[in-house]
Short mmCIF file of C-alpha atoms in Angstrom, two decimals:
data_model
loop_
_atom_site.label_atom_id
_atom_site.label_comp_id
_atom_site.label_asym_id
_atom_site.label_seq_id
_atom_site.Cartn_x
_atom_site.Cartn_y
_atom_site.Cartn_z
CA MET A 592 40.37 161.81 -131.42
CA GLY A 593 41.22 164.62 -129.14
CA PHE A 594 43.69 167.71 -129.05
CA GLN A 595 46.22 165.90 -131.44
CA ASP A 596 48.81 166.24 -134.74
CA THR A 597 47.40 163.53 -136.84
CA PRO A 598 48.81 162.46 -140.57
CA GLU A 599 47.45 164.12 -144.09
CA GLU A 600 49.62 163.72 -147.63
CA TRP A 601 48.72 166.31 -150.18
CA GLN A 602 48.71 165.70 -153.98
CA VAL A 603 52.84 165.62 -155.23
CA THR A 604 53.14 166.01 -159.04
CA ALA A 605 56.64 166.49 -159.65
CA SER A 606 59.84 165.43 -157.19
CA VAL A 607 63.27 165.91 -157.74
CA THR A 608 66.00 165.44 -155.42
CA PRO A 609 69.35 168.76 -156.15
CA PHE A 610 71.02 167.66 -154.45
CA THR A 611 72.36 164.12 -152.46
CA GLY A 612 74.87 164.10 -149.44
CA ASN A 613 76.62 161.51 -147.29
CA LYS A 614 73.84 161.17 -144.59
CA THR A 615 70.73 163.80 -145.75
CA SER A 616 69.82 165.08 -149.21
CA VAL A 617 67.71 168.19 -150.29
CA ARG A 618 63.98 167.07 -152.28
CA THR A 619 62.12 169.27 -154.33
CA ASP A 620 58.53 168.30 -154.60
CA ASP A 621 55.17 170.74 -156.45
CA VAL A 622 52.24 170.40 -153.96
CA VAL A 623 49.12 170.76 -155.05
CA MET A 624 47.62 173.33 -152.53
CA PRO A 625 44.31 173.24 -150.83
CA ASP A 626 42.76 175.95 -154.46
CA GLY A 627 44.46 173.57 -156.72
CA SER A 628 47.44 175.66 -157.87
CA VAL A 629 50.97 174.18 -157.44
CA HIS A 630 53.80 175.99 -155.74
CA SER A 631 57.47 173.55 -154.77
CA ARG A 632 58.56 173.27 -151.39
CA ASP A 633 62.35 172.93 -151.11
CA TYR A 634 63.05 170.77 -147.36
CA GLN A 635 65.80 168.14 -146.07
CA VAL A 636 65.64 164.63 -146.55
CA HIS A 637 66.59 163.30 -143.01
CA PRO A 638 67.12 159.24 -141.84
CA GLY A 639 65.96 160.78 -137.88
CA SER A 640 67.17 160.70 -134.82
CA VAL A 641 68.08 159.69 -131.59
CA ALA A 642 68.20 161.52 -128.05
CA VAL A 643 69.12 160.45 -125.01
CA LEU A 644 68.96 162.61 -121.86
CA ALA A 645 70.80 160.58 -119.27
CA LEU A 646 69.12 161.70 -115.36
CA ASP A 647 71.73 159.97 -112.70
CA GLU A 648 70.79 159.44 -109.09
CA ASP A 649 72.09 163.12 -107.94
CA GLY A 650 69.36 164.80 -110.23
CA ARG A 651 71.59 165.15 -112.79
CA VAL A 652 71.66 165.55 -116.44
CA LEU A 653 74.86 164.00 -118.90
CA VAL A 654 75.80 167.14 -121.10
CA LEU A 655 78.39 167.22 -123.38
CA ARG A 656 79.83 170.28 -125.65
CA GLN A 657 80.11 169.76 -129.15
CA TYR A 658 80.69 172.23 -132.00
CA ARG A 659 78.11 172.93 -134.15
CA HIS A 660 79.68 174.49 -137.80
CA PRO A 661 76.08 175.57 -139.30
CA VAL A 662 75.45 177.71 -137.11
CA ARG A 663 79.27 178.63 -135.14
CA HIS A 664 78.83 177.55 -131.80
CA LYS A 665 79.70 175.17 -129.31
CA LEU A 666 76.48 174.25 -127.72
CA TRP A 667 75.81 171.70 -125.01
CA GLU A 668 74.51 168.74 -125.87
CA ILE A 669 72.49 166.04 -125.11
CA PRO A 670 73.80 162.86 -126.70
CA ALA A 671 72.76 161.82 -129.26
CA GLY A 672 72.67 160.07 -133.11
CA LEU A 673 71.97 159.62 -136.50
CA LEU A 674 68.96 156.89 -136.89
CA ASP A 675 72.06 155.58 -139.37
CA VAL A 676 70.41 152.20 -140.78
CA PRO A 677 66.71 151.99 -142.30
CA GLY A 678 63.83 150.40 -140.79
CA GLU A 679 66.49 150.31 -136.46
CA ASN A 680 65.35 150.20 -133.11
CA PRO A 681 65.25 153.66 -132.41
CA LEU A 682 66.71 152.22 -128.21
CA HIS A 683 69.16 149.91 -129.54
CA ALA A 684 70.04 153.34 -131.61
CA ALA A 685 70.08 155.68 -128.06
CA GLN A 686 71.31 152.72 -125.93
CA ARG A 687 74.63 152.68 -128.62
CA GLU A 688 74.77 156.37 -128.79
CA LEU A 689 75.03 156.94 -124.99
CA TYR A 690 78.14 154.42 -125.16
CA GLU A 691 79.44 156.04 -127.71
CA GLU A 692 79.36 159.37 -127.06
CA ALA A 693 79.59 159.20 -123.13
CA HIS A 694 80.94 155.66 -122.63
CA VAL A 695 77.74 155.51 -119.53
CA LYS A 696 75.16 152.56 -119.73
CA ALA A 697 70.83 152.58 -118.10
CA GLU A 698 69.44 150.44 -117.03
CA ASP A 699 65.70 152.04 -117.19
CA TRP A 700 64.66 153.64 -120.66
CA ARG A 701 60.93 155.29 -121.01
CA VAL A 702 59.91 157.56 -124.12
CA LEU A 703 60.41 161.43 -123.24
CA THR A 704 58.71 162.43 -125.88
CA ASP A 705 58.72 162.79 -130.09
CA VAL A 706 59.51 165.49 -132.03
CA TYR A 707 59.33 166.90 -135.75
CA THR A 708 62.99 168.98 -135.88
CA THR A 709 62.33 171.51 -138.37
CA PRO A 710 59.17 170.72 -139.91
CA GLY A 711 58.72 173.86 -142.69
CA GLY A 712 62.55 172.98 -143.99
CA CYS A 713 62.76 169.15 -142.99
CA ASP A 714 61.54 166.19 -142.20
CA GLU A 715 63.57 164.34 -139.89
CA ALA A 716 61.91 162.86 -136.82
CA VAL A 717 63.99 163.06 -132.96
CA ARG A 718 62.75 159.97 -129.86
CA ILE A 719 64.17 161.54 -127.00
CA PHE A 720 64.43 158.99 -124.46
CA LEU A 721 64.43 158.87 -120.18
CA ALA A 722 67.53 156.92 -119.44
CA ARG A 723 68.29 156.53 -115.57
CA ASN A 724 70.59 153.99 -113.42
CA LEU A 725 73.20 154.99 -114.47
CA SER A 726 76.91 153.43 -114.63
CA GLU A 727 79.64 153.52 -116.95
CA ALA A 728 79.96 150.93 -119.10
CA GLU A 729 82.08 148.15 -119.33
CA GLY A 730 85.02 147.31 -122.03
CA GLU A 731 87.46 149.96 -123.99
CA ARG A 732 85.52 154.00 -123.77
CA PHE A 733 84.80 154.23 -128.10
CA ALA A 734 87.48 155.78 -130.37
CA VAL A 735 85.66 159.42 -131.44
CA ALA A 736 86.58 161.50 -133.92
CA GLU A 737 86.18 164.99 -135.66
CA GLU A 738 84.50 166.98 -134.27
CA GLU A 739 83.60 164.52 -130.81
CA ALA A 740 87.22 164.13 -130.05
CA ASP A 741 87.29 168.37 -128.59
CA MET A 742 83.77 166.97 -126.18
CA GLU A 743 83.42 168.08 -123.39
CA GLN A 744 81.19 166.04 -120.60
CA ALA A 745 79.61 167.19 -117.96
CA ARG A 746 76.82 166.88 -115.39
CA VAL A 747 74.75 169.61 -114.32
CA PRO A 748 71.59 169.73 -112.11
CA LEU A 749 68.17 169.32 -114.07
CA GLN A 750 67.16 172.76 -112.90
CA GLU A 751 70.18 175.36 -113.44
CA LEU A 752 69.86 173.54 -117.16
CA VAL A 753 65.78 174.98 -116.98
CA ARG A 754 67.43 178.06 -116.18
CA GLY A 755 69.83 177.82 -118.92
CA VAL A 756 67.32 177.41 -121.55
CA LEU A 757 65.03 180.19 -120.08
CA ALA A 758 68.14 182.83 -120.34
CA GLY A 759 68.80 181.94 -123.66
CA ASP A 760 71.80 181.17 -122.79
CA LEU A 761 71.16 177.18 -123.73
CA HIS A 762 69.55 176.29 -127.74
CA ASN A 763 70.49 172.85 -129.17
CA ASN A 764 67.12 171.56 -129.87
CA CYS A 765 66.77 168.24 -128.38
CA LEU A 766 69.09 169.33 -124.78
CA VAL A 767 65.78 172.78 -124.55
CA VAL A 768 62.75 169.96 -125.00
CA GLY A 769 64.16 167.49 -123.03
CA VAL A 770 65.04 169.32 -119.43
CA LEU A 771 61.55 171.02 -119.66
CA SER A 772 59.34 167.80 -121.27
CA LEU A 773 60.99 166.32 -117.42
CA THR A 774 60.36 169.42 -116.40
CA ALA A 775 57.09 168.78 -116.52
CA VAL A 776 57.19 165.34 -116.58
CA LEU A 777 57.92 165.76 -113.02
CA ALA A 778 55.65 168.08 -111.72
CA GLY A 779 52.69 166.27 -113.22
CA ASP A 780 52.06 162.69 -113.64
CA GLY A 781 56.24 161.64 -113.01
CA VAL A 782 58.25 159.14 -114.96
CA ASP A 783 55.98 156.29 -114.38
CA SER A 784 52.85 158.30 -116.93
CA LEU A 785 55.40 157.76 -120.14
CA ARG A 786 55.57 155.58 -122.59
CA PRO A 787 57.57 152.56 -122.47
CA ALA A 788 61.08 152.20 -123.97
CA GLU A 789 59.62 150.15 -127.17
CA ALA A 790 56.02 152.40 -128.25
CA PRO A 791 55.43 152.81 -131.45
CA TRP A 792 56.48 155.99 -133.41
CA PRO A 793 54.72 156.29 -136.51
CA ALA A 794 57.20 158.63 -137.96
CA ARG A 795 60.64 156.39 -137.90
CA PRO A 796 58.94 152.40 -138.16
CA PHE A 797 61.39 150.21 -136.73
CA GLU A 798 61.39 146.10 -136.10
CA ALA A 799 61.18 145.14 -132.72
#
């Protein structure tokens, strides 16, 4: 087995959904604890997400700056988006997000890491891809709206982002996990050790 997370599901005696939004909802489950007692657990139900750490030939990471209302900040982030269609292939979703948000395509894709963003209060699972061999996408740019209409784009050296993370200047979950994971990969077994882009993802099963 090794040192790894393992699936487990405790008994739920009742479940209600007091709120349903456009993309997510809130659920309350009554869960049986190991001592037999039952306690309520509230959490956000989320379709899942993908994110893309796009690395160019000069070792720079493509980042976007976007307003995030819940935290009242403009955050530097890597391209990311929801898995809008149940069972959607995460690689296809990631390629779409890179095109729509940055008008960029990539020839080389690997799975960088999979994470649960906030497992104490949300079931969101995110697959972060490493994308390389970048070039500008063909055709017209995707028409952005709402918060995305105000986005800025930059390419920043990987180590500069690492310094920003460790200094407490950069806070986006996917950016933090992505740049630190890639730094570990480059200092360790190398990019070829990463899982292929179509690797299974038990948290969000998909069709190839």
